[in-house]
Amino acid sequence: MVVLAASICTKGGKAVISRQFRDVTRTRIDALLASFPKLIPTNTQHTSVETAEVRYVYQLLEDLYIVLITNKASNILQDIETLHLFARVVSDMCRSADQREIAKNSFELLGAFDEIVSLGYREQVNLMQVRSILEMESHEEKIQEIIARNKEAEAKEELKRRAKQLEMQRREQQRRAASGGSGPGGSSYLGGGISGYSPVPQRFDAPSSPARIASPAPSSLRTPAFKGSGMKLGSKKTKQAELLDALGGSALLSEDMSVPNTPAASTPEPTVTKDVRSSLPTVIPESVHIVTKENITLSLSREGGLESLELKGDMNLHVSDPSLSRIKVSLLPAPSAFGPELQFKQHPNVGKFASNKERIIALKDPSRGFPVNQSLAVLKWRYTGKDESYVPLSINCWPTPSNDGSCDVNIEYELENENVSLYDLVISIPLPTSSYPTVASHSGEWQLNASSHCLDWSVPLVNAEDRSGSLEFSIRGDDVNAFFPVQVSFAGLGNTVGMRVATVSRVDNGENVVFSEDASFVTDNYIVV
């Protein structure tokens, strides 16, 4: 494929703009374009016409033609695809396809043409990539602009603080002079004469030890809260989040960044430790307390099906009453027959556990008891495979590109295991660079994550009563791969393999014992690729 020139011309063959990609003179291009309208056959739907030397591939744009002039050996299918990309670029950059609008945006159009074809050969780019190249946005430049604005605002605030401090000194001197506090001649101990005027310093040197003055507003003399770290934009968002949020938003800087707030006393924020349990209900432990924990690592395919799955779980027994140390734990029946891929490993002092038979956990020696006031891992299990029956939550993400360079994205979830409840579900969908979504409908809540440029969709609780939800949004960008991988996180109540306690009883007389159970599972890595 060799493209000699890309042109936009009138129906009479007069060039509006033209870009030559090979060594062709302007006179030659003008002659080719002038003869082009005469070669167009009537009553036909063909979009190409040939002469003895070149081929014209063309498309009608209202009252104009967009024409690719190629050699006859060029691949016609590739030429038509390239022509469509040229037409989309013109429609994207110009509000209307008339001569005035084309001439107005000629510089940008020619630059876009150069990004599509180089030296006569098609570059592997799409409309979004061409648009991104032409914007030539620099994240580093934006950050430097924000920092410069912050420094300027900080200097203005320092000037205001100094001016206010000097004004307070002047008023204090006048007050003392009026009350007769000054010595002969009327000069106060601060100097400056009876007027109490103190000259404004021309340098911002660190002030010396402050004079003992009863100030009506002592808070104005303290160090600004933002000193050493730039202006503080509110108390809920960190400065890093503000900078990152400004990089992709429609407005680079808001008025709050150019007009600083009144400095306030900085109070150290308490360190918040992330709770692994999330919003799971709290369990009050009894004398016999059983804790089961499970970690899940899962990879789902965007086309459907399971790529990989790994489960790791353990059961811990804690006995606080010495009289209840000789007990056995009976588990509920398995929800399904497990295959050999689900492997169990018990404590050396615990009898062999058979998952598909008698589901009892007890010591090998009935005369011995479990340790008291000590958590003992009595059973562990692990599964690695592709059995979809272990998947607690299915995710379906379906991006659909549109003809206008945007994409409609539908994503939904559904609880597959009705024996578990999921708390604090968060589904993070990556977004194309410098693009922001327009959400049409959603369940739960959603927000933009500025640090990762993702749409975080959160649902507080998913259970058998409310097992599914959906989110629909549109966004600029037609690359479906930009929306993957989808990250999923949650904390679950129960476990995926059905390791739940039915009863706890004494070994000697079979009497049931009151017990408490805390069964939960969390995600280590839950993605859709």
XYZ file of C-alpha atoms in Angstrom:
529
model
C 0.000 0.000 0.000
C 1.420 3.363 -1.073
C -0.647 6.501 -0.577
C 0.633 9.319 -2.751
C -1.618 12.046 -1.310
C -4.685 12.639 0.852
C -6.878 15.526 -0.232
C -10.180 17.222 0.458
C -11.547 18.818 -2.670
C -14.744 20.304 -4.047
C -17.014 18.518 -6.480
C -15.347 20.530 -9.205
C -11.908 19.157 -8.345
C -10.493 22.229 -6.561
C -8.278 21.285 -3.622
C -9.260 22.657 -0.216
C -6.359 20.992 1.587
C -3.972 18.310 0.398
C -1.082 16.414 1.916
C 1.520 14.682 -0.273
C 3.274 11.680 1.292
C 5.610 10.957 -1.638
C 7.728 13.115 -3.912
C 4.888 14.563 -6.007
C 4.730 18.183 -7.124
C 1.816 20.442 -6.327
C 1.103 20.945 -10.018
C 0.792 17.190 -10.483
C -1.630 16.885 -7.529
C -3.723 19.803 -8.815
C -3.943 18.144 -12.231
C -4.961 14.779 -10.728
C -7.637 16.381 -8.567
C -8.948 18.472 -11.468
C -9.464 15.333 -13.561
C -10.945 13.333 -10.670
C -14.600 14.545 -10.871
C -14.740 13.675 -14.577
C -13.772 10.073 -13.814
C -16.529 9.424 -11.263
C -19.110 7.131 -12.889
C -22.780 8.016 -12.546
C -25.414 5.766 -10.971
C -22.859 3.587 -9.199
C -21.971 2.874 -5.580
C -18.267 2.272 -6.148
C -15.873 4.338 -4.033
C -12.793 3.947 -6.189
C -11.824 4.742 -9.765
C -8.606 4.056 -11.664
C -6.622 5.676 -14.439
C -3.615 4.367 -16.297
C -1.300 5.694 -13.562
C -3.113 6.061 -10.231
C -6.172 4.978 -8.280
C -8.621 7.325 -6.564
C -10.318 6.077 -3.375
C -12.924 8.606 -2.344
C -15.808 9.326 0.007
C -18.409 12.064 -0.089
C -18.394 14.552 2.816
C -21.532 16.661 2.309
C -20.505 18.978 -0.570
C -16.851 17.880 -0.575
C -14.862 14.791 -1.461
C -12.120 13.261 0.659
C -9.781 11.490 -1.749
C -6.802 9.174 -1.369
C -4.560 9.043 -4.427
C -2.649 5.725 -4.452
C -0.659 3.682 -6.901
C -2.446 0.884 -8.718
C -0.559 -1.841 -6.840
C -1.982 -0.693 -3.521
C -4.314 -2.971 -1.538
C -7.822 -1.621 -2.162
C -9.215 -3.017 1.121
C -6.522 -1.318 3.180
C -7.045 1.873 1.202
C -10.777 1.895 2.008
C -10.077 1.283 5.710
C -7.544 4.134 5.705
C -10.045 6.394 3.926
C -12.669 5.712 6.604
C -10.170 6.669 9.318
C -9.410 9.919 7.464
C -13.129 10.675 7.260
C -13.621 9.979 10.991
C -10.719 12.289 11.854
C -12.223 15.086 9.747
C -15.666 14.618 11.311
C -14.141 14.563 14.785
C -12.083 17.744 14.343
C -14.541 19.843 12.319
C -18.039 20.786 13.337
C -19.217 20.673 9.722
C -17.694 19.499 6.458
C -17.671 22.815 4.570
C -14.758 24.673 2.998
C -14.628 27.372 5.673
C -14.463 24.915 8.550
C -11.913 22.720 6.754
C -9.677 25.728 6.043
C -10.035 26.923 9.636
C -8.758 23.580 10.974
C -6.335 22.869 8.152
C -3.221 22.860 10.347
C -4.671 20.334 12.785
C -6.059 18.190 9.968
C -2.725 18.021 8.171
C -1.031 17.047 11.422
C -3.590 14.268 11.890
C -3.021 13.104 8.289
C 0.697 12.778 9.023
C -0.077 10.572 12.036
C -2.194 8.207 9.923
C 0.135 7.878 6.901
C 3.908 8.221 6.960
C 5.935 8.234 3.745
C 2.971 6.683 1.957
C 2.453 3.782 4.384
C -0.381 3.400 6.897
C 0.525 3.672 10.572
C -1.141 1.270 13.018
C -3.222 3.879 14.835
C -6.909 4.424 15.551
C -8.971 7.549 16.116
C -8.355 7.659 19.874
C -4.592 7.362 19.430
C -4.545 10.141 16.832
C -6.604 12.357 19.130
C -4.278 11.642 22.057
C -1.176 12.435 19.964
C -2.618 15.743 18.777
C -3.566 16.820 22.297
C 0.068 16.316 23.400
C -0.861 16.575 27.050
C 1.997 16.418 29.538
C 1.186 15.210 33.018
C 4.509 16.525 34.304
C 3.756 19.988 32.915
C 0.356 20.020 34.601
C 1.890 19.011 37.918
C 4.468 21.795 37.648
C 1.736 24.316 36.868
C -0.239 23.244 39.908
C 2.843 23.438 42.137
C 3.630 26.923 40.787
C 0.081 28.079 41.491
C 0.265 26.653 45.000
C 3.538 28.455 45.689
C 2.063 31.704 44.404
C -1.007 31.275 46.609
C 1.220 30.482 49.592
C 3.245 33.658 49.020
C 0.046 35.730 48.814
C -1.200 34.248 52.041
C 2.127 35.010 53.716
C 1.842 38.631 52.563
C -1.645 38.883 54.021
C -0.478 37.423 57.308
C 2.465 39.820 57.561
C 0.294 42.815 56.669
C -2.257 41.825 59.283
C 0.457 41.415 61.891
C 1.918 44.846 61.140
C -1.515 46.451 61.242
C -2.122 44.952 64.674
C 1.216 46.323 65.911
C 0.357 49.780 64.605
C -3.025 49.772 66.323
C -1.478 48.596 69.586
C 1.034 51.438 69.494
C -1.708 53.989 68.847
C -3.724 52.573 71.716
C -0.801 52.799 74.112
C 0.039 56.334 72.922
C -3.574 57.470 73.428
C -3.688 55.994 76.950
C -0.484 57.815 77.940
C 1.595 54.706 78.079
C 4.423 56.292 76.110
C 7.312 58.302 77.579
C 8.198 61.990 77.023
C 7.972 63.017 73.425
C 5.157 60.588 72.842
C 7.251 57.790 71.383
C 6.265 54.292 72.391
C 8.703 51.621 73.359
C 8.271 50.091 69.902
C 9.549 53.283 68.210
C 8.135 55.135 65.280
C 6.955 58.355 66.993
C 3.600 59.309 68.407
C 1.796 58.142 65.313
C 2.773 54.595 66.162
C 3.689 53.887 62.558
C 6.184 51.110 62.021
C 7.838 50.901 58.592
C 6.923 47.870 56.508
C 9.897 45.520 56.091
C 11.006 44.921 52.515
C 12.372 41.434 53.127
C 10.633 38.323 54.335
C 13.174 37.505 57.020
C 12.140 35.341 59.901
C 10.665 37.674 62.542
C 12.597 38.121 65.729
C 11.162 37.273 69.124
C 7.715 38.862 69.208
C 7.106 41.767 71.571
C 4.744 41.178 74.458
C 1.590 42.659 72.949
C -1.928 41.811 73.987
C -3.343 40.858 70.621
C -7.082 40.639 70.050
C -6.576 37.799 67.535
C -3.604 35.679 68.587
C -4.470 33.006 66.059
C -3.237 35.281 63.246
C 0.335 35.195 64.603
C 0.793 31.467 64.433
C 2.484 29.634 61.600
C 0.169 28.847 58.663
C -1.018 25.268 58.528
C 0.253 24.792 54.994
C 3.839 25.934 55.623
C 6.372 23.548 54.097
C 3.830 21.497 52.143
C 1.987 23.916 49.864
C -1.602 25.002 50.114
C -4.022 22.574 51.737
C -7.120 22.115 49.576
C -9.677 20.981 52.135
C -9.292 18.477 54.921
C -10.740 15.378 53.272
C -8.506 14.983 50.226
C -4.752 14.700 50.262
C -2.600 16.940 48.098
C -1.563 13.987 45.962
C -5.187 13.153 45.234
C -5.840 16.787 44.283
C -2.932 16.787 41.846
C -3.920 13.492 40.258
C -7.549 14.505 40.085
C -6.544 17.684 38.261
C -4.593 15.795 35.614
C -7.584 14.340 33.835
C -10.491 16.574 34.737
C -12.188 19.021 32.450
C -10.791 21.963 34.382
C -7.135 21.894 35.308
C -7.422 24.316 38.189
C -10.372 25.462 40.207
C -10.885 28.818 41.856
C -9.996 27.290 45.191
C -6.456 26.735 43.931
C -5.908 30.371 43.003
C -7.696 31.885 46.006
C -6.392 30.103 49.110
C -8.477 29.479 52.166
C -7.727 31.079 55.511
C -4.974 29.003 57.130
C -6.180 26.865 59.977
C -4.371 25.078 62.730
C -3.252 21.672 61.496
C -4.334 18.749 63.617
C -2.628 15.385 63.033
C -5.072 12.919 61.565
C -5.230 9.578 63.340
C -3.815 6.626 61.455
C -6.623 4.425 60.209
C -5.858 0.717 60.062
C -7.750 -1.196 57.408
C -10.030 -3.789 58.921
C -9.707 -7.101 57.114
C -13.164 -8.128 58.332
C -14.650 -5.074 56.641
C -18.332 -4.837 57.648
C -18.778 -8.484 58.621
C -20.977 -8.990 61.706
C -19.083 -9.272 64.990
C -19.216 -12.683 66.689
C -19.182 -12.884 70.500
C -16.997 -15.879 71.404
C -18.344 -18.623 73.651
C -16.332 -21.083 75.728
C -15.901 -23.101 72.541
C -15.111 -20.774 69.652
C -14.457 -21.971 66.085
C -12.927 -19.686 63.466
C -12.785 -20.644 59.779
C -10.939 -18.418 57.338
C -10.600 -18.795 53.605
C -8.641 -16.921 50.934
C -9.638 -17.011 47.292
C -7.548 -16.233 44.215
C -9.594 -16.322 41.028
C -9.345 -15.290 37.388
C -12.458 -15.143 35.197
C -12.455 -14.831 31.416
C -14.245 -11.896 29.802
C -15.641 -14.370 27.263
C -17.120 -16.530 30.019
C -15.682 -19.404 31.970
C -13.017 -19.799 34.619
C -9.337 -19.251 33.895
C -7.917 -20.320 37.276
C -9.019 -20.750 40.889
C -7.127 -21.332 44.117
C -8.723 -21.719 47.562
C -6.881 -21.875 50.869
C -8.694 -22.280 54.168
C -8.178 -23.321 57.768
C -10.284 -24.033 60.847
C -9.094 -22.979 64.311
C -10.567 -24.213 67.609
C -10.283 -22.199 70.827
C -11.460 -23.680 74.146
C -11.512 -21.371 77.163
C -13.231 -23.712 79.676
C -11.070 -26.674 80.866
C -14.190 -28.749 81.504
C -15.029 -28.587 77.773
C -11.671 -29.683 76.383
C -12.819 -33.228 75.498
C -15.184 -32.485 72.642
C -15.816 -33.368 69.020
C -17.002 -31.062 66.227
C -19.603 -32.225 63.700
C -19.863 -30.344 60.397
C -22.900 -29.758 58.246
C -23.340 -32.017 55.193
C -21.343 -30.972 52.159
C -23.404 -28.908 49.672
C -21.928 -31.001 46.823
C -19.649 -33.956 46.320
C -16.071 -32.689 46.254
C -13.553 -34.135 43.864
C -9.962 -35.149 44.586
C -8.741 -31.625 43.765
C -10.070 -30.425 47.162
C -7.441 -31.671 49.601
C -7.667 -31.659 53.415
C -4.910 -31.770 55.981
C -5.620 -32.203 59.685
C -3.532 -31.636 62.810
C -1.317 -34.638 63.677
C -3.310 -35.247 66.875
C -6.670 -35.035 65.061
C -8.299 -38.068 63.478
C -8.339 -38.339 59.689
C -11.008 -36.129 58.149
C -13.097 -37.450 55.240
C -15.002 -34.657 53.521
C -17.525 -36.843 51.705
C -18.188 -39.249 54.572
C -18.477 -38.692 58.298
C -17.595 -35.027 58.770
C -16.287 -35.072 62.364
C -13.265 -33.359 63.866
C -12.007 -35.051 67.053
C -8.727 -36.108 68.667
C -7.277 -39.511 67.866
C -7.054 -40.313 71.580
C -10.518 -39.809 73.136
C -8.985 -39.637 76.609
C -7.086 -36.458 75.779
C -8.509 -32.957 75.476
C -7.880 -29.987 73.271
C -5.485 -27.285 74.580
C -7.170 -24.681 76.803
C -6.853 -20.928 76.129
C -4.929 -21.649 72.978
C -6.060 -21.414 69.357
C -5.338 -24.682 67.567
C -5.456 -25.126 63.766
C -7.322 -28.429 63.559
C -7.966 -28.563 59.816
C -6.703 -26.983 56.596
C -7.881 -27.324 53.020
C -6.745 -26.293 49.568
C -8.193 -26.411 46.075
C -6.594 -25.615 42.704
C -8.551 -26.144 39.533
C -11.282 -24.851 37.243
C -14.488 -26.071 38.860
C -16.976 -23.219 38.428
C -19.126 -24.492 41.321
C -16.635 -22.859 43.724
C -17.030 -19.384 42.140
C -18.951 -17.233 44.667
C -19.607 -14.260 42.361
C -19.759 -14.073 38.566
C -18.867 -10.833 36.730
C -19.909 -9.982 33.175
C -18.250 -6.904 31.621
C -19.421 -6.102 28.093
C -17.889 -3.061 26.292
C -19.573 -2.150 22.984
C -17.720 0.338 20.707
C -19.800 2.941 18.878
C -19.238 4.570 15.522
C -18.517 7.968 17.103
C -15.334 6.852 18.881
C -17.052 6.167 22.216
C -17.884 2.952 24.003
C -20.950 1.758 25.919
C -20.019 -0.475 28.847
C -22.435 -2.801 30.642
C -21.199 -4.671 33.708
C -23.213 -6.888 36.021
C -22.623 -9.263 38.910
C -24.565 -12.248 40.250
C -24.146 -14.281 43.425
C -23.554 -17.911 42.452
C -23.322 -19.393 45.962
C -26.477 -18.718 47.960
C -24.897 -20.051 51.162
C -22.600 -17.011 51.501
C -23.118 -13.264 51.914
C -20.687 -10.698 50.506
C -19.991 -7.426 52.308
C -18.368 -4.260 50.917
C -18.205 -5.446 47.312
C -16.000 -3.160 45.174
C -15.640 -3.680 41.409
C -12.918 -1.511 39.818
C -13.162 -0.986 36.045
C -10.111 0.622 34.360
C -10.880 3.606 32.136
C -9.177 4.870 28.945
C -6.561 7.547 29.510
C -7.923 11.104 29.869
C -11.527 9.906 29.504
C -14.312 10.123 32.064
C -17.562 8.124 32.165
C -21.195 9.185 31.926
C -23.144 6.742 34.090
C -26.631 5.990 32.766
C -27.866 3.545 35.413
C -26.422 1.749 38.390
C -27.185 -0.125 41.568
C -25.159 0.631 44.668
C -22.715 3.557 44.536
C -19.884 4.541 42.208
C -16.972 6.960 42.300
C -13.831 7.777 40.324
C -10.503 6.638 41.731
C -8.070 9.398 40.740
C -4.904 7.489 41.669
C -5.632 4.482 39.439
C -8.046 6.182 36.972
C -10.691 3.538 37.589
C -14.429 3.580 38.175
C -15.014 1.993 41.589
C -18.480 0.455 41.851
C -19.350 -0.448 45.444
C -22.263 -2.440 46.881
C -22.559 -2.782 50.680
C -24.223 -6.238 50.772
C -24.871 -9.049 48.303
C -26.888 -12.048 49.527
C -29.540 -14.508 48.411
C -32.272 -11.843 48.714
C -30.369 -9.251 46.667
C -28.026 -11.326 44.540
C -27.457 -9.284 41.370
C -26.818 -5.743 40.167
C -25.745 -3.846 37.060
C -23.943 -0.680 35.994
C -24.094 1.018 32.599
C -21.959 3.910 31.399
C -20.564 5.448 28.228
C -17.088 6.876 27.744
C -14.844 8.229 25.008
C -12.625 5.489 23.589
C -13.257 2.423 21.415
C -10.514 0.075 22.661
C -12.313 -2.686 24.576
C -9.041 -3.926 26.066
C -8.734 -0.668 28.037
C -11.508 -1.832 30.395
C -9.634 -4.927 31.578
C -8.561 -6.399 33.913
C -11.532 -5.746 36.203
C -10.545 -5.954 39.880
C -13.022 -7.317 42.460
C -12.740 -7.264 46.256
C -15.110 -8.205 49.066
C -15.344 -9.891 52.462
C -17.639 -12.933 52.669
C -19.615 -14.508 55.477
C -19.333 -18.310 55.321
C -16.983 -20.156 52.974
C -17.085 -21.496 49.463
C -16.560 -25.207 50.279
C -19.289 -25.426 52.931
C -17.103 -26.057 55.990
C -19.722 -25.017 58.555
C -20.238 -26.397 62.074
C -23.430 -28.291 62.884
C -22.899 -29.285 66.539
C -20.230 -29.548 69.210
C -20.646 -32.350 71.751
C -18.777 -33.970 74.652
C -16.830 -37.110 73.910
C -17.775 -38.887 77.157
C -21.577 -38.468 77.246
C -22.504 -36.929 73.869
C -24.049 -33.834 75.454
C -24.238 -30.851 73.127
C -22.074 -27.852 74.018
C -22.841 -24.208 73.334
C -20.373 -22.888 70.777
C -19.767 -19.851 68.583
C -18.597 -19.845 64.975
C -16.874 -17.125 62.951
C -16.722 -18.197 59.287
C -15.372 -15.722 56.721
C -13.415 -15.521 53.489
C -11.645 -12.711 51.631
C -10.230 -12.140 48.163
C -6.490 -12.147 47.542
C -6.790 -11.519 43.802
C -10.174 -11.622 42.057
C -10.011 -10.392 38.467
C -11.728 -10.570 35.078
C -9.229 -10.691 32.194
